Short mmCIF file of C-alpha atoms and ligand atoms in Angstrom, two decimals:
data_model
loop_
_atom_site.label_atom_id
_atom_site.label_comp_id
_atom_site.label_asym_id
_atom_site.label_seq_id
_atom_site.Cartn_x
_atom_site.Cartn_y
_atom_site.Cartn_z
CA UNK I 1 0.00 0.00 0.00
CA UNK I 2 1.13 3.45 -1.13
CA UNK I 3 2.40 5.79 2.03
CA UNK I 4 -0.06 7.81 1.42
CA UNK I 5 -2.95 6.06 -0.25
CA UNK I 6 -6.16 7.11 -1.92
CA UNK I 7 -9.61 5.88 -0.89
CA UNK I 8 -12.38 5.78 -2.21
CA UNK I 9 -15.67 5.35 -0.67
CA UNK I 10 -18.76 4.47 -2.96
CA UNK I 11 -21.97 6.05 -1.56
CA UNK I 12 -25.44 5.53 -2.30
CA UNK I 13 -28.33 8.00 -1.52
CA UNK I 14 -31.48 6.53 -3.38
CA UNK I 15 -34.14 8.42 -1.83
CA UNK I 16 -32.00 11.62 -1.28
CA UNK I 17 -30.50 10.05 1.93
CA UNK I 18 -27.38 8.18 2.02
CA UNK I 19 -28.19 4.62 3.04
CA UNK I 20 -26.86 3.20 6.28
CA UNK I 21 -24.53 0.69 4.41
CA UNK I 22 -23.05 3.60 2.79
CA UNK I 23 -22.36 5.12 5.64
CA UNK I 24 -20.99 2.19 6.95
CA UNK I 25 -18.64 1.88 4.25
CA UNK I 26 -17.37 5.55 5.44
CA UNK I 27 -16.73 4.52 8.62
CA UNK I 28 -14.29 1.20 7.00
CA UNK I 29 -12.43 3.38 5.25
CA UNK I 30 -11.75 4.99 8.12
CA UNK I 31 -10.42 1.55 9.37
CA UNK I 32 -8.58 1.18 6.27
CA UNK I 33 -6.11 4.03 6.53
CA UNK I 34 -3.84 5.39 8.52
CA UNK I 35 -4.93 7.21 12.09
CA UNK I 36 -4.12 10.50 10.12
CA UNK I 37 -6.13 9.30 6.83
CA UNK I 38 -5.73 11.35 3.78
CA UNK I 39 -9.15 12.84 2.46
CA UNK I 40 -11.83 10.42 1.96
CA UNK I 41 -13.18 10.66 -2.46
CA UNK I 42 -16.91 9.45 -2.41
CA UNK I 43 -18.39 8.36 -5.75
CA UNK I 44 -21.93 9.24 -5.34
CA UNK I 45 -25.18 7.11 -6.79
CA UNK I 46 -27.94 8.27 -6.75
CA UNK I 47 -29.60 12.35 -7.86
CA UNK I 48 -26.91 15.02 -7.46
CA UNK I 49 -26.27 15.28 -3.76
CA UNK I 50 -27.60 18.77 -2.73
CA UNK I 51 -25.64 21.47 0.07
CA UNK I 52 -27.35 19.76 3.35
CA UNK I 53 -26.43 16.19 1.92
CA UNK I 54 -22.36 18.09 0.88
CA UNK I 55 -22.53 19.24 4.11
CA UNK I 56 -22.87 15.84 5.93
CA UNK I 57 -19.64 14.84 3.88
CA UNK I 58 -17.76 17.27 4.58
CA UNK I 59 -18.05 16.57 7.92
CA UNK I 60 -17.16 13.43 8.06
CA UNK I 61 -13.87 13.95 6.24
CA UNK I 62 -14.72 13.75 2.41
CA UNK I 63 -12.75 16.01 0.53
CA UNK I 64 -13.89 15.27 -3.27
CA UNK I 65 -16.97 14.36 -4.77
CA UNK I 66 -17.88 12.62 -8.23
CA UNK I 67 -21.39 12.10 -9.42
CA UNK I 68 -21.89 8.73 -11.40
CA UNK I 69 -24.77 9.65 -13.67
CA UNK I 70 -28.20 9.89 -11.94
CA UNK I 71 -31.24 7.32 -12.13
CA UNK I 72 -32.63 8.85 -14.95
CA UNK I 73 -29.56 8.66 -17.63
CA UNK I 74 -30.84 5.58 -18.42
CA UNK I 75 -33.89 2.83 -18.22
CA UNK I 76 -33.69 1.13 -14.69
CA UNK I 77 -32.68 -1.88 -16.48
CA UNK I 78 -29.64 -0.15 -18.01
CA UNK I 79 -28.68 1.97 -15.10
CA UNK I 80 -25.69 -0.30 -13.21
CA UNK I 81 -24.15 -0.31 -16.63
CA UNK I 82 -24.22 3.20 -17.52
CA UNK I 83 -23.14 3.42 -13.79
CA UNK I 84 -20.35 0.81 -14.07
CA UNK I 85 -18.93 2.42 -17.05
CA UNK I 86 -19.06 6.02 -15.50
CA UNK I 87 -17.06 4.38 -12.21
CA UNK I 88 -14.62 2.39 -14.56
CA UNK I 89 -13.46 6.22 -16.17
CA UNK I 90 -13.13 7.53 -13.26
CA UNK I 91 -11.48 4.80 -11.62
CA UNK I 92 -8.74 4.42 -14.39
CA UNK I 93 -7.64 8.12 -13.83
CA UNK I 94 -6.58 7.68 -10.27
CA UNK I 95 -6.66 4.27 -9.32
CA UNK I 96 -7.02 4.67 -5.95
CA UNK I 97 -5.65 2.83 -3.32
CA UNK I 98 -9.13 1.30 -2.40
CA UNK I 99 -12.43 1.55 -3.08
CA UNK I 100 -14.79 0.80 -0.36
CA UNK I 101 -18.69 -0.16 -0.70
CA UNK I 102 -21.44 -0.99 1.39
CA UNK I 103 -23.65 -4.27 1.62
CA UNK I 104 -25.91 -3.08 -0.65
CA UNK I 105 -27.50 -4.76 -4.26
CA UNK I 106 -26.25 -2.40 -6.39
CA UNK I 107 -22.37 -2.17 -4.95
CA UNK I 108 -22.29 -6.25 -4.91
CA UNK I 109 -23.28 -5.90 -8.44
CA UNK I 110 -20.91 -2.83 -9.30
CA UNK I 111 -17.82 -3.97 -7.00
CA UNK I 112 -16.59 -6.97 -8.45
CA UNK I 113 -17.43 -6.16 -11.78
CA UNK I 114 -15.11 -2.96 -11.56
CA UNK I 115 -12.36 -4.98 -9.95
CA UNK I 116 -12.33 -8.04 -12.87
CA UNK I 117 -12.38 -5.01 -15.44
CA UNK I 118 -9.62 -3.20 -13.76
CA UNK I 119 -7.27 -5.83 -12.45
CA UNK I 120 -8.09 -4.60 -9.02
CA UNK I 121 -8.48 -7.13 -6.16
CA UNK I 122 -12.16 -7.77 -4.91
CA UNK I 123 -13.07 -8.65 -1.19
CA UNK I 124 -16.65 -9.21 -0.42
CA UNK I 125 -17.97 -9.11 3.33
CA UNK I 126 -14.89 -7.57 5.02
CA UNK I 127 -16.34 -7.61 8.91
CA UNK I 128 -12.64 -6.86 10.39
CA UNK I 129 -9.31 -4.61 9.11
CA UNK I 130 -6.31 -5.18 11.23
CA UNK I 131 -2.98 -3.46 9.90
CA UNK I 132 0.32 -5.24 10.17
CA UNK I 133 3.29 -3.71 9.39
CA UNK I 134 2.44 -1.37 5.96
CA UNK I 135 -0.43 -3.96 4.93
CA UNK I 136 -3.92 -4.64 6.02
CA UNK I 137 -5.47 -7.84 6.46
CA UNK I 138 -8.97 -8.04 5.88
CA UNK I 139 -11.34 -10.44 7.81
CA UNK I 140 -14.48 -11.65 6.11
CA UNK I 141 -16.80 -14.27 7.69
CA UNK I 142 -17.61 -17.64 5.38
CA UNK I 143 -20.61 -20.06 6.14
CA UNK I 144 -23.15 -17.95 8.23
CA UNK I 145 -19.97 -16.99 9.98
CA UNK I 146 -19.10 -20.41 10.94
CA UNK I 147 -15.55 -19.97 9.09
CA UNK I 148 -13.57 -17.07 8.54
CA UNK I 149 -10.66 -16.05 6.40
CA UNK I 150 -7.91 -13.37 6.74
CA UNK I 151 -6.95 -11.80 3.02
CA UNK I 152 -4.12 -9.62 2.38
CA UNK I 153 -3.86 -8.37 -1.45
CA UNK I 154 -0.22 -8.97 -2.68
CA UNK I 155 2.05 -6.40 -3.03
CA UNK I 156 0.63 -2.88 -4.82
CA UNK I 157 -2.90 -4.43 -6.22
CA UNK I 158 -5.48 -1.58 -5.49
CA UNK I 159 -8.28 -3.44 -3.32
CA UNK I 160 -12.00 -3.44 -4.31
CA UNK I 161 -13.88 -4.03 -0.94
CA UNK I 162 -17.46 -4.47 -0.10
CA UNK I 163 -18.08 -4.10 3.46
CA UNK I 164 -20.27 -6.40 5.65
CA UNK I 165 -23.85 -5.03 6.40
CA UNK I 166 -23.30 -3.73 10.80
CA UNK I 167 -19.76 -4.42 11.09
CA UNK I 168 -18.38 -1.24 10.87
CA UNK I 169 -19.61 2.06 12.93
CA UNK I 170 -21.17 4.72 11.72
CA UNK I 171 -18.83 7.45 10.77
CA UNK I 172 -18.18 10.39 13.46
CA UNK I 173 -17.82 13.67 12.53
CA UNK I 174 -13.58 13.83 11.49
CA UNK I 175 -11.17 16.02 12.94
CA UNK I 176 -9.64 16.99 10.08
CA UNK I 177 -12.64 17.98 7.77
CA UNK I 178 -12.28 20.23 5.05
CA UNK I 179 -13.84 24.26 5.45
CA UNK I 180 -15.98 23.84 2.56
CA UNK I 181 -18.39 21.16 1.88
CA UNK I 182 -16.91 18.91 -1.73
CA UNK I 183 -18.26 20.71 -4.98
CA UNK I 184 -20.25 17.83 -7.25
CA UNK I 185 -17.52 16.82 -10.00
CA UNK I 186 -19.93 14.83 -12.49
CA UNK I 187 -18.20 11.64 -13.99
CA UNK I 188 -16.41 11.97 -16.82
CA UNK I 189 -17.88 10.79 -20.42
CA UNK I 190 -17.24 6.86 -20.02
CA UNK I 191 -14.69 5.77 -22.01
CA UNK I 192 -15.98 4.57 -25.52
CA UNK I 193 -15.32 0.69 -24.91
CA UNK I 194 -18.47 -0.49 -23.74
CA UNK I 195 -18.99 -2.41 -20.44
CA UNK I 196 -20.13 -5.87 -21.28
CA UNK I 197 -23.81 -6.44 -19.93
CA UNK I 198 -23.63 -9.41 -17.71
CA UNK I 199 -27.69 -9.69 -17.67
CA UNK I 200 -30.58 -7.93 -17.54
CA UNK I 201 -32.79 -6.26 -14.86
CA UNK I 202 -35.90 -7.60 -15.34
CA UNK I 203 -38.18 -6.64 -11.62
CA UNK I 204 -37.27 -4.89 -8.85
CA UNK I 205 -39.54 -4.48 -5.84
CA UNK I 206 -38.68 -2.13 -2.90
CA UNK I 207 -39.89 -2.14 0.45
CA UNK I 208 -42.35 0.93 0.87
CA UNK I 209 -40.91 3.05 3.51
CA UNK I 210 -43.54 2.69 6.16
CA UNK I 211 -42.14 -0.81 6.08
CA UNK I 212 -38.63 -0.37 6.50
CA UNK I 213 -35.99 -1.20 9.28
CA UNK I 214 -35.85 1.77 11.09
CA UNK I 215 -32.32 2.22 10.98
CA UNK I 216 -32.45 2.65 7.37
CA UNK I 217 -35.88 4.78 7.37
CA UNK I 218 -35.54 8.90 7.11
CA UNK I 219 -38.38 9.66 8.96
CA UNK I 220 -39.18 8.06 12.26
CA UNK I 221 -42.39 8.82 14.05
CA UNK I 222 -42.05 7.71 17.54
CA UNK I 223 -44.83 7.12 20.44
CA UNK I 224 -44.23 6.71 23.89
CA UNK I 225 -46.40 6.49 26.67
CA UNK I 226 -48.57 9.36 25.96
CA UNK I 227 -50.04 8.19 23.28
CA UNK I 228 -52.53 6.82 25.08
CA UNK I 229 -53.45 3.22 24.03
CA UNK I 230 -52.17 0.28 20.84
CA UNK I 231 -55.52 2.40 18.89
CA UNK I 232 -53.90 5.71 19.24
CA UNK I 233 -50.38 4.03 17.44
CA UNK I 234 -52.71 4.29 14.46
CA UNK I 235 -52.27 7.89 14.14
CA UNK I 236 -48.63 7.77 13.95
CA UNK I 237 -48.78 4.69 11.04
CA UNK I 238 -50.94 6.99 9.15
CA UNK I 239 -48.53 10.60 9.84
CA UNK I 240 -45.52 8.34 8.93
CA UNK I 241 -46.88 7.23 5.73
CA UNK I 242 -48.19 10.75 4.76
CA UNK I 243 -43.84 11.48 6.15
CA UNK I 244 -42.64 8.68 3.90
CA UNK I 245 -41.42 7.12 7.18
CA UNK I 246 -42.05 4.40 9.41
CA UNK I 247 -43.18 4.28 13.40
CA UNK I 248 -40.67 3.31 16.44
CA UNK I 249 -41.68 3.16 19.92
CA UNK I 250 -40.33 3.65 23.48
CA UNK I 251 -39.48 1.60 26.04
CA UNK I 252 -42.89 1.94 27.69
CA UNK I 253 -45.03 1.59 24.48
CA UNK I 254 -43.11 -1.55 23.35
CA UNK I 255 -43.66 -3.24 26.90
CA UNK I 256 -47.36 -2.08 26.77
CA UNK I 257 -47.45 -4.33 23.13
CA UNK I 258 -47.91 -1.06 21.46
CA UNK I 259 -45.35 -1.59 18.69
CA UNK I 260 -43.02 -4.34 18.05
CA UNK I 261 -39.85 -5.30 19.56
CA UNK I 262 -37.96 -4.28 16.30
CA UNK I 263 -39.35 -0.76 16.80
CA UNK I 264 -38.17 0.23 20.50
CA UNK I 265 -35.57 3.16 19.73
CA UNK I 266 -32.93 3.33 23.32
CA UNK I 267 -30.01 1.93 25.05
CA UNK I 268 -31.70 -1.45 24.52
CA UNK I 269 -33.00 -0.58 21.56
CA UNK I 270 -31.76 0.03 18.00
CA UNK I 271 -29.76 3.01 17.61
CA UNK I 272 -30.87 5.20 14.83
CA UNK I 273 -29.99 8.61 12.73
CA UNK I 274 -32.99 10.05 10.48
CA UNK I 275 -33.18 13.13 8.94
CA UNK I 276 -36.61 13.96 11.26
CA UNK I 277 -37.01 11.99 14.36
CA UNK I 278 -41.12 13.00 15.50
CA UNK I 279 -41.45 12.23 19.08
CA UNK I 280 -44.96 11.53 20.26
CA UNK I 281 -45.71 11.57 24.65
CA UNK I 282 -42.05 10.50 24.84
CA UNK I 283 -40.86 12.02 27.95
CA UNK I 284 -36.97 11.92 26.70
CA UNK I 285 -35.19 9.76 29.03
CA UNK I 286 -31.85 8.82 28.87
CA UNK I 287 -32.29 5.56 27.81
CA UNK I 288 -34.20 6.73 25.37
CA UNK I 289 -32.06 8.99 23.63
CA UNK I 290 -29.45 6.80 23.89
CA UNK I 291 -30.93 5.35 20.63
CA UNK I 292 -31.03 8.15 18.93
CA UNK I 293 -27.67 9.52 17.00
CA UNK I 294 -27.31 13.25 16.24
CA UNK I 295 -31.00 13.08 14.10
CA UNK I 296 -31.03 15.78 12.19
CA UNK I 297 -34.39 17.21 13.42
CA UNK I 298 -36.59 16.29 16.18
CA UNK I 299 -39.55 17.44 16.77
CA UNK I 300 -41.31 16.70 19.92
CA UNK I 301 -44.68 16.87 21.17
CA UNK I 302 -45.51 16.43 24.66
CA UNK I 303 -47.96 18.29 26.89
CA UNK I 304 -45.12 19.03 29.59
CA UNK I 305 -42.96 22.15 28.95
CA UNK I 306 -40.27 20.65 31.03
CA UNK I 307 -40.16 17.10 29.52
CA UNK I 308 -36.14 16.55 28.97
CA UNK I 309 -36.65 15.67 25.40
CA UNK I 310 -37.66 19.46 24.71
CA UNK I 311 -33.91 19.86 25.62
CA UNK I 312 -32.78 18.07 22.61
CA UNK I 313 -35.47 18.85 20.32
CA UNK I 314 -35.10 20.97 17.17
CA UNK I 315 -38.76 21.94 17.35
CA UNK I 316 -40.76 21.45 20.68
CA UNK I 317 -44.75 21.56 20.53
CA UNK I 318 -46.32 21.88 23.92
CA UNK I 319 -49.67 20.19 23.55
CA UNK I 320 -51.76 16.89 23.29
CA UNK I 321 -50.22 15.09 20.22
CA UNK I 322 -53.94 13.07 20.28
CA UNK I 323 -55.00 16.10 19.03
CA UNK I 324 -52.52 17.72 17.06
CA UNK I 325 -51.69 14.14 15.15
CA UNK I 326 -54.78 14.76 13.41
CA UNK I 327 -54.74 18.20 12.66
CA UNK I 328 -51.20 17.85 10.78
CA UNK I 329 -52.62 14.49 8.87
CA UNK I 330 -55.24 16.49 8.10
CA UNK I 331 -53.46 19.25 6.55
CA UNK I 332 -51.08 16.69 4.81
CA UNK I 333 -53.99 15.03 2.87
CA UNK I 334 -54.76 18.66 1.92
CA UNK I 335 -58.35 19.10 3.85
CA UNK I 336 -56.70 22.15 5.80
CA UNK I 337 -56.36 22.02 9.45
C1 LIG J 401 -31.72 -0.36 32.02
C2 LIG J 401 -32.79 0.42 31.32
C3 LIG J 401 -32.83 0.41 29.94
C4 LIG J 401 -33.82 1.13 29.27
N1 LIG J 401 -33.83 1.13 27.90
C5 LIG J 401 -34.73 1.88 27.25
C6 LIG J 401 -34.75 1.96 25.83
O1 LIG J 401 -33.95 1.32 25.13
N2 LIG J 401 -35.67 2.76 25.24
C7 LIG J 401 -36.58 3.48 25.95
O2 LIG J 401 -37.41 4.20 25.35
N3 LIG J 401 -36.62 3.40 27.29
C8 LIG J 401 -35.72 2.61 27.95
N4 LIG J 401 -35.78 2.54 29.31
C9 LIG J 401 -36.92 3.15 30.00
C10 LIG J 401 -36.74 4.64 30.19
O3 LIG J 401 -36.03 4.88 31.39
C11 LIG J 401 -38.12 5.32 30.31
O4 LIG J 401 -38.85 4.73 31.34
C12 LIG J 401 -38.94 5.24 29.03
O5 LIG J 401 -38.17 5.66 27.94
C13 LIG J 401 -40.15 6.16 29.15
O6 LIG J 401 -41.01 5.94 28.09
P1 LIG J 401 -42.04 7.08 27.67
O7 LIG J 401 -41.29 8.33 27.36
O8 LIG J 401 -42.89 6.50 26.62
O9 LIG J 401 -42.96 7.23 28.97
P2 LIG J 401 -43.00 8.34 30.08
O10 LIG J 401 -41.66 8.59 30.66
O11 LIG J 401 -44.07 7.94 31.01
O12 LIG J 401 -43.39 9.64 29.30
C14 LIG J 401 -44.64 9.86 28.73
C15 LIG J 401 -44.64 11.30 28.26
O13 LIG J 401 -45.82 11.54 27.53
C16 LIG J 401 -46.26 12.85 27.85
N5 LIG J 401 -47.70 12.86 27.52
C17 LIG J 401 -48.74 12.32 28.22
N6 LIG J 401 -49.88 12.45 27.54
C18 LIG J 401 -49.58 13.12 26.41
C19 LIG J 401 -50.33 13.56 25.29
N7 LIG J 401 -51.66 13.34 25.19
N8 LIG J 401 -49.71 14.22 24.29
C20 LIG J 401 -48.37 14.47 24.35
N9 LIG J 401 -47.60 14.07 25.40
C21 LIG J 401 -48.20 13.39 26.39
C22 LIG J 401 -45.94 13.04 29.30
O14 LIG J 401 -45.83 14.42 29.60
C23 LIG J 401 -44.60 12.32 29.38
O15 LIG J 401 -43.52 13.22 29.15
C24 LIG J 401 -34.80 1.82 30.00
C25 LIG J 401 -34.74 1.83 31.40
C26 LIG J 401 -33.76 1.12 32.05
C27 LIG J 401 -33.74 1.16 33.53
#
């Protein structure tokens, strides 16, 4: 590995939100580099990434930014290609030291593709990254995890990684981030030798986003106690369709059957980061916050002006969210308030 290597980090923002596994593969190539890293490159999938979306990179260390060409270049079916030959141009230029990915359909179809094309070596699933001497070995789990194996690329090959799916953290803010967020460097032309199609898309279903984990989910509409009864959880599964979200739960409400296990947000709960976290009669205890990392807005409703999740909140509501759930579905289906 070069002293001072380049890495790239291959990022995928769908639905205007860059995807857990993305973010995931951030935090990797953290892993992968020195404790000083040089500047993180992302290659970005997905429509241009806008100023809030530069602004999360920035912070977390990325210093350039290339757009692969957005869904609409091409029909769905033709879109990894068009993609795959827009990250093969780039990737030629600068052949970067690595080129990280997250656990995601599109990279697993992308990532070893790129590294067969390029002579780069691939690693699937890396779970672990230990550095010895200059190298790294990289640990990916075989058999359900039963087996694993320890893979070091031999001498100067540029490594093609995808990450495995909750083995790395999420990326913290870096301490050496850049002033200004990375400007949005479209890919290059691809090169005129075309990619060879390897099949064709012929489906793909997606999970509607009421039904997603909600880790990966960008709006989370949370009820705690003070939502009164199981009935009253209604009214947040209908505000976090109108959101394009899904529902999570306290401590309390998940005991009281509620919501599911799979939805309790908290120390012993899952540990999320939407853009908009909606609190519903959650009172904001510790525990309870402990699930929730640096959301970018929360708005809370709660009928007590001193409940501690106020403290936290980007916008607090003082009043009865039984009644204020339907006045904002309301307006949201467009009958006015
Ligand atoms: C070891 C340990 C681990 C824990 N782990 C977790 C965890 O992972 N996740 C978690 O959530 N908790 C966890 N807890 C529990 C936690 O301490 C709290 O008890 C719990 O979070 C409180 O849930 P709540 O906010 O729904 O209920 P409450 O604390 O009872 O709060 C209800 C809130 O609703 C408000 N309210 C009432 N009526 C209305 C209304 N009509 N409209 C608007 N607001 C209203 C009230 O003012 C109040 O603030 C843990 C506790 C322990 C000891």
């Amino acid at each position: 590995v070069d002293a001072t290597p380049e890495c790239w980090v291959l990022v995928e923002a769908p639905r205007g939100r860059i995807l857990r596994q993305s973010l995931e593969a951030l935090g990797a190539a953290r892993a992968l580099l020195p404790p000083a890293p040089p500047s993180l490159t992302v290659v970005w999938a997905g429509e241009p990434a806008d100023r809030a979306q530069r602004e999360q990179l920035r912070a977390l260390g990325v210093a350039r930014l290339h757009g692969l060409p957005g869904p609409g270049a091409a029909p769905s079916s033709r879109w990894e290609d068009v993609c795959l030959a827009g990250l093969r141009t780039l990737y030629r230029n600068r052949r970067p030291a690595w080129l990280v990915a997250g656990d995601t359909p599109f990279s697993r179809a992308l990532a070893p593709r790129l590294a067969v094309l390029e002579g780069a070596g691939y690693v699937p699933r890396v779970s672990y990254v230990r550095r010895v001497g200059n190298g790294l070995q990289l640990t990916r789990p075989l058999v359900q995890g039963r087996l694993a194996e320890i893979v070091r690329l031999a001498g100067d090959c540029p490594g093609v990684v995808c990450v495995a799916s909750g083995a790395f953290p999420l990326p913290r803010p870096a301490a050496r981030a850049g002033a200004e967020p990375p400007s949005w460097e479209p890919a290059p032309a691809p090169d005129p030798a075309p990619v060879p199609a390897c099949g064709e898309l012929l489906h793909r279903s997606e999970t509607p986003a009421h039904a997603l984990d909600i880790e990966d989910a960008g709006v989370v509409v949370a009820g705690g106690k003070g939502m009164g009864s199981r009935e009253n959880f209604a009214l947040l599964e209908e505000l976090a369709v109108l959101l394009g979200g899904c529902v999570a739960a306290s401590r309390i409400a998940v005991d009281l059957g509620w919501a599911g296990r799979d939805r309790l947000v908290g120390q012993t709960g899952r540990k999320i980061s939407p853009e908009l976290y909606v609190a519903c009669g959650i009172s904001g205890a510790p525990q309870h916050r402990a699930g929730l990392r640096d959301p970018r807005y929360l708005l809370a409703i709660n009928t007590d002006p001193e409940a501690p999740i106020f403290r936290t909140a980007t916008w607090a509501v003082v009043g009865d969210a039984l009644e204020l759930l339907p006045a904002w579905i309301r307006q949201l289906k467009g009958a006015g308030a």
